Each structure stands twice: as C-alpha cells, then as structure tokens.
Amino acid sequence: MTKNLRVKSSEFIDETSRISFKFDGKTYYGFKGDTLASALLANNVHLIGRSFKYHRPRGIMTSGSEEPNAIVQINPNSNITEPNARATEIEIYEGLEASSQNCWPSVNFDIGGINNFLSPFLPAGFYYKTFMWPKSFWEKYEFFIRHSAGLGKSPTTKDPDIYDHRNIHCDVLVVGAGISGILAAKNAAKNNYKTLLLDEKNELGGSTIFETNENKKINNTFSSEWLKKEISELKNIKNLEIKTRTSVAAYHQYNYLLARENLTDHLEKKDKKNKIRQRLLKIRAKKVILATGALERPLVFNNNDRPGIMLSSAVKKYSDFYGVACGVKNIFFTNNDTAYESALSLHNKGIKVAAIIDIRENSDAKIIKKTNDAGIKIYWSHTIVDTSGYKRLSDVSIMKLSNDGMSVTGSKTSISCDCLGIAGGWTPAVHLYTQSGNKLTFDEDRNVFVPKADNSAQICVGSCGGDFELDEIIKNLSNKLKNFLNISQTDFEDISLENDKETSKRNIWLLPSDKPTGKTKPFVDYQNDATAKDIKLALREGFRSIEHVKRYTTTGMGTDQGKLGNMHALGIIADTAGVKMGELGTTTFRPPYTPLTFGTIVGRNVGEFFDTFRRTPMNDWHIKNKAEFENVGQWKRAWYYPINDETMHQAVQRESKAARKSAGILDASTLGKIDIQGSDASEFLNRVYTNAWSKLAIGKCRYGLMLNEDGMVFDDGVTTRLGENHYIMTTTTGGAANVLSKLEDYLQTEWPELDLYLTSVTDHFATASLCGPNSKKILNKIIPELDLSDENFPHMSFKEVTIDKIKCRIMRISFTGEQSYEINAPASFGEAIWEKCIEAGKEFDITPYGTETMHLLRAEKGFIIVGQDTDGTMTPIDLQMDWIVSKKKYDFIGKRSLYRSDTMKENRKQLVGLLTEDPNIVLEEGAQIVSELNQKPVEMLGHVTSSYFSPNLNKSIALAVVRDGKNMRGKKLFIPMENKNISVTVSSTIFFDEENKRINA
Amino acid sequence: MFLINCPYCGERDQQEFKAGGEAHIERPKQPTELSDDQWAEYLFMRKNIKGVQFERWNHAHGCRKWFNMARDTSNDEIKAIYKMGEKPPPQ
C-alpha cells in the first residue's frame, strides 16, 4: 500500500532533510516543510479518522485551518496529549507522534462503524427524541452515549508548557499575507504607518506563492515570481513587523483583536524546551486591513465524504507547494473554472487527470481550451450521483443533469479514480469581519456573502472583500488603500496584468442523484455528520430559523465551525423553504476563528498567579504557629490555631473560652481603613453614616452603619476622630473596596463642594486586637508610661503612642464584648508588635485566635456581620438597631428609603436570636424556619444566619432572620431538617453579658 | 473591549474602568419632602434605551475619577466623553 507519491522537488520542501514521524504507531518519512497531511499523502495515506456520528472513514479534505476531517491526537500515548489538532496545520518534526481519533479499536476496523448501517435510525434530533422516555432513564442512557461520543481525549496532567501574553499597539494591522495582504502591508509601512502583518501559515504569499498559471501573469511573469520579489523587499521596510504561524482568533469592537502566535509547535522536542509555546497577542490597531482570503467550497452530492475526495484547491496545493500527488488517477468535479487550474497543474507535472465533470453547460474561458488541448475529457452538464470505495475512493458514477438542475437523466457512467477534487466555488472568509460587528450582504449573482461596507477604521481587501479575479483584486486594492491610508498613490498601481476571466456560472446547493434524497448521504457538515437529508428533515419538522436548524442538526457546530459547509446548509434551507438567501441571513460567526488552547488564553495567570492572595504582615507568625487559613475576599486570614490533634471545633471552643477568661489576640489587619481629611470631613460622615458625627470629640471612636440609598445595610465599622479635620474609618474586610468606591462616587458626583480627601490605608497598617479581662495588664507591660485607667483611656477612645520608637495608634474598641485594644502599627512593624504582645501576654496565657473564634465571640454578643446576618434586604430597623438611626439628621444616604411603605411594613424579616430546646444541638446556617410542622404548604418564615456552640454559655446559640421576628420573643418555632425537626425559641440577639459590664471590668 | 478616552488619563482599555449606570440623575436635595413615588422614580427608574445613552463611568484601576460617556447601546460606539458636572454634548 505504501508508495512514494512525491512528484517533483518543490522549493518549499527541503528534500535534503528527511524527518521521521509516527502515525497510528507506524513510522513514516517526510521532509522539512511538510505538514502531517502532506507527508501522509506522500505516503499514500488518506484515511485519517472516523466521523463523529456514523464513524465513516474520513480523509484529508483541505490544506488549511478549515479542515473538518483530518483531526488527530498529538502524542496519543502521553498524559499531556493534545486532541483535535488539524493534520493540515501540523508541521512535522522529528519524533512527532499522532493518531486517529474517534475510532475503536483502530481506524481501519472501527466497531462504531455499525452506526453507518444504522444511520436510517439516527436522523437529526435522534438523541433528543429517543432518550427522553422514560425520563428517569436519562442517567443510564447518558453513561453509554458519553462513552461512545466525543472527539479525541483530554490530557490528564498539568500542562508543562509556557504560555505568554503580549500587548501590541499599531497603526495598521493586516490580517492575512496573501498577495493582497502583502501589498497592503508594504504600502502602509512605506507610508510611515507602524504596521503589523499576520498570517496563520508558516510561509508568506497565500495561494499566489505557488501560482504558475499561464493565464494569470503580472508584469509578464508568473504571479508567484512577481510576489516573491515583493516579499523579498519586505525585510528592508522599517515600521513593518511580520508574524507567521499567527492566527487571529477574535476581532472585537474598537479594533481590538486577539491572535495566537505559535512559537514552538513545529520544533523538535529538544528545541521546544524552556521556550514559550504559544503567545496570545492582544492587538489594538488604529486601522485594520482584513485580507483573509476565501475558502473553497465543496459540492454536496451523494457520498461526498470518502477518503480521497478533497477540495480541488487542496489537490493543487499538495502538488504545487508540497510536490505531492494526492492520487494516481484524478478526477475533478466542479461548477467553476478553479478545478481546471488544478487539473492543468497536475497534468503539467505528469499526474494523470482522467476527467473533469462540470455541472455547467459550457464555458468559453481560455483555460477550458487548454484543458481540451491537454486531452482531458470534460463532461459538461453532468453530476456525480454516487461514489464508492469504503476506505478510499475507487469509483464515481455520473449522470447528465436536467436543464433545471433538479434531477438527472440518461444512463449512469462509472469512472474509476483514487482522488476526486471538488470545486464548488469560493466563500470569502468574512468571519473576522462579522465578529467585529459589521454586516454582510448577499451577492445573488455569485452566491456569496460579502462585506456590506468599509469604514474609516477597517477595510476588507482581496477575495475576503469579494474580489476573486486577479485584475479586480489589484485594482480595487490600490483604490481602497489610497482612500484608507490617505495616500496619493500605491507602488503597484501601474503593474500590467494578464487575467483569464471566469464567464460561466452555475450553482446548485444540493446536487441531485438518481436515488431519492432520503436514500442518499450528501454531507453538508463533515465533522458532525450532518447531511442535506437532516436539514430537510428539520425544515419538515417546523424549524425555520437558521440558528434553530443549526442546533437541531448540529450543522456547523464542530471544531471547524462549519467553515466548508455552512453556505450549503443556508442554500438548502433557502431552496427548500423558498426564501432568498439574503433574507435568511447567516448564523453568528463567533470567536475563535480556529480553536485556542486553554494555555494561550490564561497565559502566565496559572498556579499562584491565577488568583493572587493578600497576606497580612503577621502571616509568617501564623504559619509558624500552625494556623489554618480561611479565604476572605482575597485575604488569607488565620482561621484557628489547632494545638496537636485538635479539630476545628475543639480549637475554636478553647480559643473562645481563653479570650473571655484571660486574654486573646486576633490579627485584624485585613479590616478596611480609609483615611479621611478635610474641613468637611465631619459633614461627610454625617451624610454617609446613619448616626450623628458632628459632636464626636477628638480622640474618640464611634461605631457607624452605612446604608445603600435603598435603605439596606451596606457596611459597618468604627471610625475614629484623630484631629479636628482628620478621621480614620474602618470597614469590613470584604467591603473595603466597595466602601471606598461608594464614598468617592458621592464625593465626586453628588457633593463635589465638600472639602475632603479619601485615601485607602488598609495596607499601611497592621492591627493586633488584644482582648479579654487581662488585656489591660498586657498592654501596661508593653507601654508602662501610658495611663490605662478608664478615666484616661475609656472604651471607644484612641491614643497615639510609641512602642520601641514605633508610632502606633491604639483604639479601645471591642468586637467581643471584652475589654479590648486594637493596636495599629505601620505594616512593616506589624509582626514585631504582634510578637511583643504575645511575649507580654505569656504570663496571662494569651491565646491567639482566628476568624472563627472572632465570629463566635461576636455572636455571643449579638454583633452582626454584614454579609452574613444581612443580605442586602435588611434595614437597620430589621436588625433591631433602631438606636443607630438618627432621627434628628435631615438626610443621610438611605434615610428616605427607611420611610417607604415597604421598609416600614410590620412583618418584614427581622433579626432575632434562637435558642434550641436541646442546648447541645447546633443549628445549620441557612436552615429554614417554620412555625407549623403539619401544614402543607408551609410558610418559610426565615433562615438561620449565624450558629455556634457557645463554650462560655455552654449551649447552642443562633442568629436568624424571621418574618415579624420582633413580635415573636419567647415563641416556639421549628427547624425541619432531613431526619428530625428541631424546636427552637425566639430570644434576644444578645446572649452574653447583656448589661455590657465586661467592657469596663 | 472598548477603548475609553479617560478625560484625565487618555485612552485606556475597558478593563481599567467600571460602568456606573445612567448619568444625569441628580440625588434629590430634599429627599424627605418627596412622595414615595417621587423617591422611587429617583431610586429605581432607569431608561435603558437602545440608542445613545448617557452613562457614568469610573476609571477604577486608574485615576479613580468619575466621568460621563454618551454611548450608542446598539453598536457600542462612544459618541462623547465629558467630565462630571459638564453638560451632555448636543446629539
């Protein structure tokens, strides 16, 4: 079976460098410059994989990124394998290993192939229809469906490769380096535009670079020769950056484009090492020139998917560029002149072309005459009605087309062949153009969607813009560039062109067969096995929108996004439904144009850079002392400090007891801190907090509650007056950024007349919160010179002190109900101050405690945590915190909303305490609360917001929000759980030291 | 991804900005004198139009200044950018 199909030495292939690679375990050889596809074709391997649904044998169809069939698994035996790579894009290197996908046990003998014979039972929507009944069986069906479906296999270990991102700003971005792109980039750069030229291939020049058509000449030489000279001049042009192997994935608004630059995929393993594999380019371009070319269309006829059936342009490229014959006996099937160029190209290289089947009645183009002169038989007005050959095309059957093209007549002729080039015309690659938000218009005459209009920031040139003839391309390009780049002339407007024009056209979206459509397999989407039959079925079943037909039949939903067949799907729908294609529109072209690896998308943002953490200055001490950590926003906070084998519960119970018995210390550095200075600072606080601030004396602290304008609690914290016009506000850990944003918003937009400044100083200070009955003694040891008497340093006041020459601010405030001092030190001295407290506290058994104990201690006192006991629907009145809402103040943020009919309703959900009948049962936070057990449906009165076992009270305590809870004190309620109902009694929210005696004890 | 011309910093990527909803809705000077309906009008009612809409934006990861933007919501074209307190440009 293996034979060498190299036909001539190609300048693009280095035949002195033989490269060995493996496909499906077998070793083959190719040359530097080959793709996996061209190297396999040179070895006469067409069968690459099995199709998705029917497991039909499939081969290489194209020579580019639009490939639907030849998708392979790279490094199939490694756990960092990569699925769904296109053989037509993989440049071979020594040691490359690839394998077929979607087949078992092998591509040559695939059990799933039975689906092909079952295909009458597998129409569009088969899975939707069949596996819906009985409904409960879905889980069983799903197991088997998932096992037999799927393309390729995922890697199982971490990607070891390096990926990167780069921002690029340029004046002009040119996408596509075919003849149009090269001329555009050259003229832009020469006119002082900073220009970037990108192409997905490794060579510049597009399809012109191997064009040796006698009938397409520039300045009397082959267009390829002329273009090579142009390309050789590019390197001398300043302002021009060229990137090959770079595929533009997405074109967003404001000329923001994302491209994937492939740096090492074509290199040998040893050369890949320590290099960036792929780089995501984030490009902001002032102007964008799209020169993305056009994709050749297949033709849709019965059994048009066999290995050996390829696009005619691909057959030409394999022979002209790679020097590979795709078959020894070739046939072409066409509706335009493209196939003749391919046929002559093959013929001139001595590759046999047996016949050309043309659905047109005739054509008087020069190239037809040449084909006749070459002795190639042309069948006019004929179509292929069937093909045969299971794993490789062997024959085609042709018949004469009726005049209306709807049926076939006469007798059937069979022609043997091993390669069939199909040419269904060209589709402008407008994917990026439409992604950018622009619209298409349908050209009835040529059956193509073309860009509707250019604008000052973007143009489409060449065949992407709808120009297919060389002379049109060059002339229109020159005019467009002059206008777009605002230049008086281009350097190629005077070249002489020779161009053989196409004159005859005929388009039939679904070619007829001698069999009824229901008995044929005309594939529209090769990768997803969607046939014309499926599309017609969808229409019969009532689907009309192209977007619905797409999803029902899965047309265009493969990894190739239907680059080949989507136009045919539209055409068949239009023909069947009797509407015009222009009215039907297209499905949405979504990024990426070709698939991106996850690695490229995330770049360097992996591992510890995926989501960065904030750590307090005392972090090392916490680690040294075996703290468990909790994520609070981006902060890593010490959660609890287990000793030996303590569980979290044991540690928290111990820490909680110790803090009330003698002394505890908490790292409170994460609390948000906002420095407020200015002559209107007091007035500002008056407006943002619910309580009054004007009379707060210097050196005093006050708790404040902040609302949203809708009256709901937004944040809380203690603010201290440091001077006449100077305050320091603290916020919750999680709310710090939002509070600052909100304050800045009001200051800049509603009250710009206020004279004050807001500065976030959260990271500038480290805070050690010393609490417990012995906290005063500990602080006294640290600062003996400070008078700590309740007269000199009462609760809710502040002192500035110096500890070991370090200036610190101490606030006597409490979140536990115990005597408590918050020592704020400059962040760089945070750990030193903390250690000093620990050292001084040793004789009092000072116990470091974490956030969990802090939560428990504050719950014992009924202090709320915004975001835990509130959820954006709680007013201060709902929280039974009426005392903090000033009645005297004329206005503050949210005040008016507290008097809306809804917020004044009696039976709102309100914060209450709950005590369980059995003091040992700890409620689950989030558990629902009801008043009746036997009523159905039962009203959910509310839910538990905070719940702990209090070691200081030796019983379970909870906070909850309950409808009309204020009036329920003493009432019995129930919490129905999965296997028991828990009885609770509504209580005060303050469980411990209700008289607040300990604060000054 | 918009390219936004911050009036204080110049052209920057949209990533640096935060959108703040409809512009030119002034907070009532005497909220307590408004009826529930009037207050609700200020609090909740937003136009959300298709076409040119005046919006507030904040250069959150930059100068942190608030400013106004006239944006066509149908195609995201930014028609104008102007500072807080300035009048919207004529259409």
XYZ file of N, CA, C and O in Angstrom, chain B:
364
model
N -14.155 44.935 23.482
C -13.458 45.657 24.542
C -13.276 47.108 24.129
O -12.573 47.396 23.173
N -13.945 48.008 24.851
C -13.875 49.408 24.451
C -12.469 49.970 24.675
O -11.716 49.479 25.501
N -12.194 51.019 23.938
C -11.020 51.831 24.210
C -11.616 53.145 24.706
O -12.342 53.820 23.978
N -11.362 53.466 25.967
C -12.051 54.607 26.567
C -11.071 55.749 26.809
O -10.002 55.544 27.392
N -11.453 56.893 26.362
C -10.586 58.067 26.479
C -10.885 58.790 27.785
O -11.676 59.731 27.826
N -10.241 58.340 28.850
C -10.444 58.966 30.161
C -10.073 60.439 30.055
O -9.000 60.769 29.561
N -10.941 61.350 30.507
C -10.634 62.782 30.356
C -9.415 63.219 31.169
O -8.918 64.306 30.981
N -8.956 62.359 32.069
C -7.795 62.725 32.897
C -6.535 61.969 32.497
O -5.432 62.444 32.706
N -6.688 60.738 31.931
C -5.523 59.887 31.668
C -5.313 59.584 30.187
O -4.269 59.093 29.802
N -6.320 59.783 29.354
C -6.186 59.417 27.943
C -6.753 58.039 27.661
O -7.471 57.477 28.490
N -6.430 57.521 26.470
C -7.029 56.258 26.025
C -6.534 55.064 26.833
O -5.332 54.831 26.949
N -7.466 54.322 27.382
C -7.106 53.128 28.142
C -8.098 52.023 27.817
O -9.213 52.266 27.364
N -7.681 50.779 28.120
C -8.521 49.610 27.881
C -9.708 49.596 28.840
O -9.610 50.024 29.988
N -10.796 49.062 28.355
C -12.033 48.995 29.150
C -11.834 48.294 30.490
O -12.500 48.600 31.477
N -10.902 47.325 30.513
C -10.607 46.584 31.747
C -10.353 47.488 32.942
O -10.587 47.118 34.070
N -9.842 48.704 32.678
C -9.486 49.593 33.782
C -10.695 50.350 34.332
O -10.588 51.049 35.320
N -11.838 50.196 33.667
C -12.987 51.036 34.020
C -14.134 50.228 34.625
O -14.215 49.020 34.457
N -15.007 50.976 35.300
C -16.205 50.397 35.863
C -17.372 51.238 35.379
O -17.292 52.464 35.404
N -18.425 50.565 34.920
C -19.599 51.308 34.467
C -20.471 51.627 35.667
O -20.590 50.834 36.591
N -21.098 52.801 35.667
C -21.883 53.224 36.839
C -23.319 53.600 36.533
O -23.925 54.358 37.266
N -23.848 53.078 35.420
C -25.262 53.301 35.138
C -25.555 54.669 34.542
O -24.647 55.439 34.215
N -26.832 54.937 34.420
C -27.298 56.151 33.746
C -26.789 57.430 34.417
O -26.748 57.515 35.646
N -26.443 58.389 33.580
C -25.911 59.661 34.096
C -27.014 60.698 34.219
O -28.137 60.493 33.767
N -26.663 61.811 34.825
C -27.555 62.969 34.957
C -28.824 62.663 35.755
O -29.893 63.169 35.457
N -28.695 61.766 36.723
C -29.797 61.583 37.665
C -29.303 62.180 38.981
O -28.474 61.594 39.662
N -29.765 63.362 39.285
C -29.238 64.049 40.456
C -29.939 63.565 41.718
O -31.159 63.370 41.716
N -29.162 63.381 42.766
C -29.766 62.975 44.032
C -30.613 64.139 44.539
O -30.127 65.275 44.627
N -31.884 63.894 44.886
C -32.741 64.991 45.344
C -32.129 65.695 46.554
O -31.564 65.049 47.440
N -32.235 67.022 46.548
C -31.633 67.794 47.647
C -32.433 67.651 48.940
O -31.887 67.758 50.032
N -33.747 67.425 48.805
C -34.592 67.325 49.995
C -35.415 66.038 49.938
O -36.643 66.086 49.750
N -34.757 64.921 50.124
C -35.444 63.631 49.946
C -36.672 63.484 50.837
O -37.660 62.883 50.421
N -36.608 64.039 52.021
C -37.711 63.822 52.959
C -38.999 64.486 52.495
O -40.074 64.175 52.982
N -38.860 65.422 51.554
C -40.071 66.097 51.092
C -40.703 65.431 49.881
O -41.685 65.903 49.339
N -40.102 64.310 49.447
C -40.628 63.613 48.267
C -41.640 62.549 48.668
O -41.541 61.947 49.737
N -42.607 62.329 47.769
C -43.552 61.231 47.989
C -42.843 59.918 47.697
O -41.760 59.901 47.101
N -43.440 58.820 48.104
C -42.868 57.503 47.832
C -42.619 57.324 46.334
O -41.583 56.812 45.910
N -43.586 57.761 45.541
C -43.454 57.609 44.086
C -42.296 58.424 43.534
O -41.528 57.955 42.693
N -42.179 59.656 44.018
C -41.090 60.513 43.538
C -39.729 59.932 43.922
O -38.789 59.955 43.154
N -39.654 59.437 45.151
C -38.396 58.851 45.611
C -38.088 57.569 44.823
O -36.945 57.338 44.420
N -39.104 56.775 44.552
C -38.919 55.541 43.779
C -38.439 55.867 42.368
O -37.605 55.156 41.799
N -38.955 56.959 41.833
C -38.541 57.404 40.491
C -37.027 57.632 40.476
O -36.324 57.163 39.582
N -36.530 58.318 41.508
C -35.086 58.571 41.600
C -34.318 57.269 41.853
O -33.284 57.001 41.257
N -34.863 56.458 42.727
C -34.135 55.289 43.216
C -34.063 54.163 42.185
O -33.020 53.548 41.998
N -35.161 53.890 41.524
C -35.245 52.666 40.722
C -35.350 52.871 39.216
O -34.937 52.011 38.462
N -35.974 53.963 38.786
C -36.320 54.047 37.368
C -35.141 54.472 36.504
O -34.539 55.509 36.734
N -34.813 53.624 35.531
C -33.730 53.916 34.594
C -34.244 53.710 33.188
O -35.093 52.852 32.948
N -33.704 54.473 32.230
C -34.245 54.433 30.870
C -33.863 53.176 30.105
O -34.680 52.568 29.437
N -32.606 52.768 30.162
C -32.126 51.577 29.452
C -32.550 51.584 27.988
O -33.215 50.685 27.504
N -32.153 52.631 27.299
C -32.618 52.818 25.931
C -31.714 52.148 24.911
O -30.543 51.893 25.175
N -32.302 51.853 23.747
C -31.497 51.424 22.608
C -31.174 52.679 21.815
O -32.077 53.355 21.351
N -29.912 52.977 21.701
C -29.518 54.217 21.045
C -28.515 54.944 21.919
O -27.854 54.318 22.759
N -28.395 56.236 21.752
C -27.399 56.982 22.517
C -27.876 57.156 23.955
O -28.957 57.666 24.211
N -27.068 56.678 24.844
C -27.401 56.715 26.270
C -26.280 57.441 26.998
O -25.113 57.245 26.699
N -26.648 58.263 27.987
C -25.640 58.962 28.774
C -25.364 58.144 30.027
O -26.282 57.785 30.761
N -24.085 57.840 30.226
C -23.723 56.927 31.311
C -22.609 57.501 32.165
O -21.841 58.335 31.714
N -22.541 56.973 33.392
C -21.428 57.319 34.273
C -20.384 56.219 34.187
O -20.722 55.039 34.161
N -19.131 56.592 34.125
C -18.048 55.610 34.143
C -16.996 56.056 35.135
O -16.840 57.249 35.394
N -16.293 55.084 35.689
C -15.259 55.376 36.680
C -13.953 54.705 36.255
O -13.934 53.524 35.906
N -12.883 55.482 36.262
C -11.567 54.897 35.922
C -11.023 54.216 37.181
O -10.067 54.691 37.797
N -11.652 53.091 37.506
C -11.433 52.428 38.801
C -9.984 51.969 38.987
O -9.433 52.062 40.065
N -9.376 51.441 37.928
C -7.991 50.977 38.039
C -7.048 51.995 37.401
O -6.132 51.647 36.675
N -7.341 53.249 37.644
C -6.513 54.323 37.103
C -6.592 55.502 38.050
O -6.286 55.372 39.231
N -7.116 56.625 37.570
C -7.157 57.838 38.389
C -8.339 57.844 39.358
O -8.443 58.714 40.196
N -9.230 56.876 39.229
C -10.414 56.717 40.075
C -11.409 57.874 39.931
O -12.293 58.040 40.759
N -11.281 58.620 38.859
C -12.222 59.715 38.632
C -13.475 59.213 37.918
O -13.395 58.333 37.048
N -14.604 59.787 38.290
C -15.852 59.527 37.586
C -15.990 60.513 36.436
O -15.543 61.659 36.544
N -16.588 60.061 35.345
C -16.855 60.961 34.225
C -18.089 60.444 33.487
O -18.619 59.381 33.820
N -18.539 61.195 32.491
C -19.724 60.809 31.739
C -19.359 60.347 30.338
O -18.348 60.774 29.770
N -20.213 59.487 29.793
C -19.987 58.981 28.444
C -21.332 58.948 27.725
O -22.343 58.562 28.308
N -21.313 59.370 26.450
C -22.504 59.184 25.609
C -22.183 57.989 24.716
O -21.236 58.028 23.943
N -22.932 56.885 24.906
C -22.630 55.642 24.188
C -23.875 55.173 23.460
O -24.974 55.183 24.023
N -23.690 54.764 22.218
C -24.795 54.170 21.473
C -24.884 52.705 21.885
O -23.995 51.914 21.585
N -25.945 52.350 22.587
C -26.026 50.987 23.118
C -26.273 49.957 22.025
O -26.127 48.765 22.263
N -26.666 50.409 20.822
C -26.935 49.437 19.772
C -25.656 48.964 19.098
O -25.599 47.850 18.586
N -24.617 49.792 19.095
C -23.368 49.354 18.466
C -22.145 49.673 19.309
O -21.014 49.513 18.861
N -22.389 50.125 20.528
C -21.311 50.438 21.471
C -20.365 51.526 21.002
O -19.245 51.619 21.488
N -20.815 52.336 20.100
C -19.955 53.437 19.677
C -19.976 54.515 20.756
O -21.040 54.937 21.213
N -18.797 54.939 21.170
C -18.714 56.010 22.170
C -18.762 57.338 21.431
O -17.874 57.658 20.643
N -19.815 58.092 21.671
C -20.015 59.331 20.919
C -19.275 60.500 21.558
O -18.804 61.382 20.865
N -19.246 60.511 22.867
C -18.581 61.625 23.553
C -18.234 61.221 24.975
O -18.868 60.342 25.552
N -17.197 61.873 25.503
C -16.825 61.681 26.899
C -16.647 63.064 27.494
O -16.042 63.940 26.871
N -17.229 63.305 28.651
C -17.130 64.624 29.260
C -17.117 64.482 30.773
O -17.556 63.482 31.328
N -16.580 65.527 31.421
C -16.355 65.430 32.865
C -17.658 65.539 33.648
O -18.652 66.064 33.159
N -17.592 65.104 34.876
C -18.710 65.261 35.795
C -19.032 66.747 35.934
O -18.122 67.576 35.994
N -20.294 67.055 35.947
C -20.689 68.450 36.114
C -20.840 69.179 34.799
O -21.445 70.242 34.744
N -20.267 68.590 33.731
C -20.415 69.231 32.420
C -21.731 68.791 31.784
O -22.225 67.698 32.057
N -22.238 69.650 30.904
C -23.498 69.332 30.230
C -23.245 68.310 29.129
O -22.198 68.329 28.498
N -24.210 67.439 28.861
C -24.021 66.499 27.756
C -23.948 67.255 26.432
O -24.629 68.277 26.283
N -23.111 66.773 25.504
C -22.999 67.471 24.224
C -24.298 67.323 23.438
O -25.020 66.336 23.617
N -24.619 68.261 22.564
C -25.827 68.104 21.740
C -25.670 66.880 20.844
O -24.564 66.571 20.418
N -26.759 66.206 20.573
C -26.714 64.930 19.831
C -26.075 65.083 18.443
O -26.416 65.954 17.710
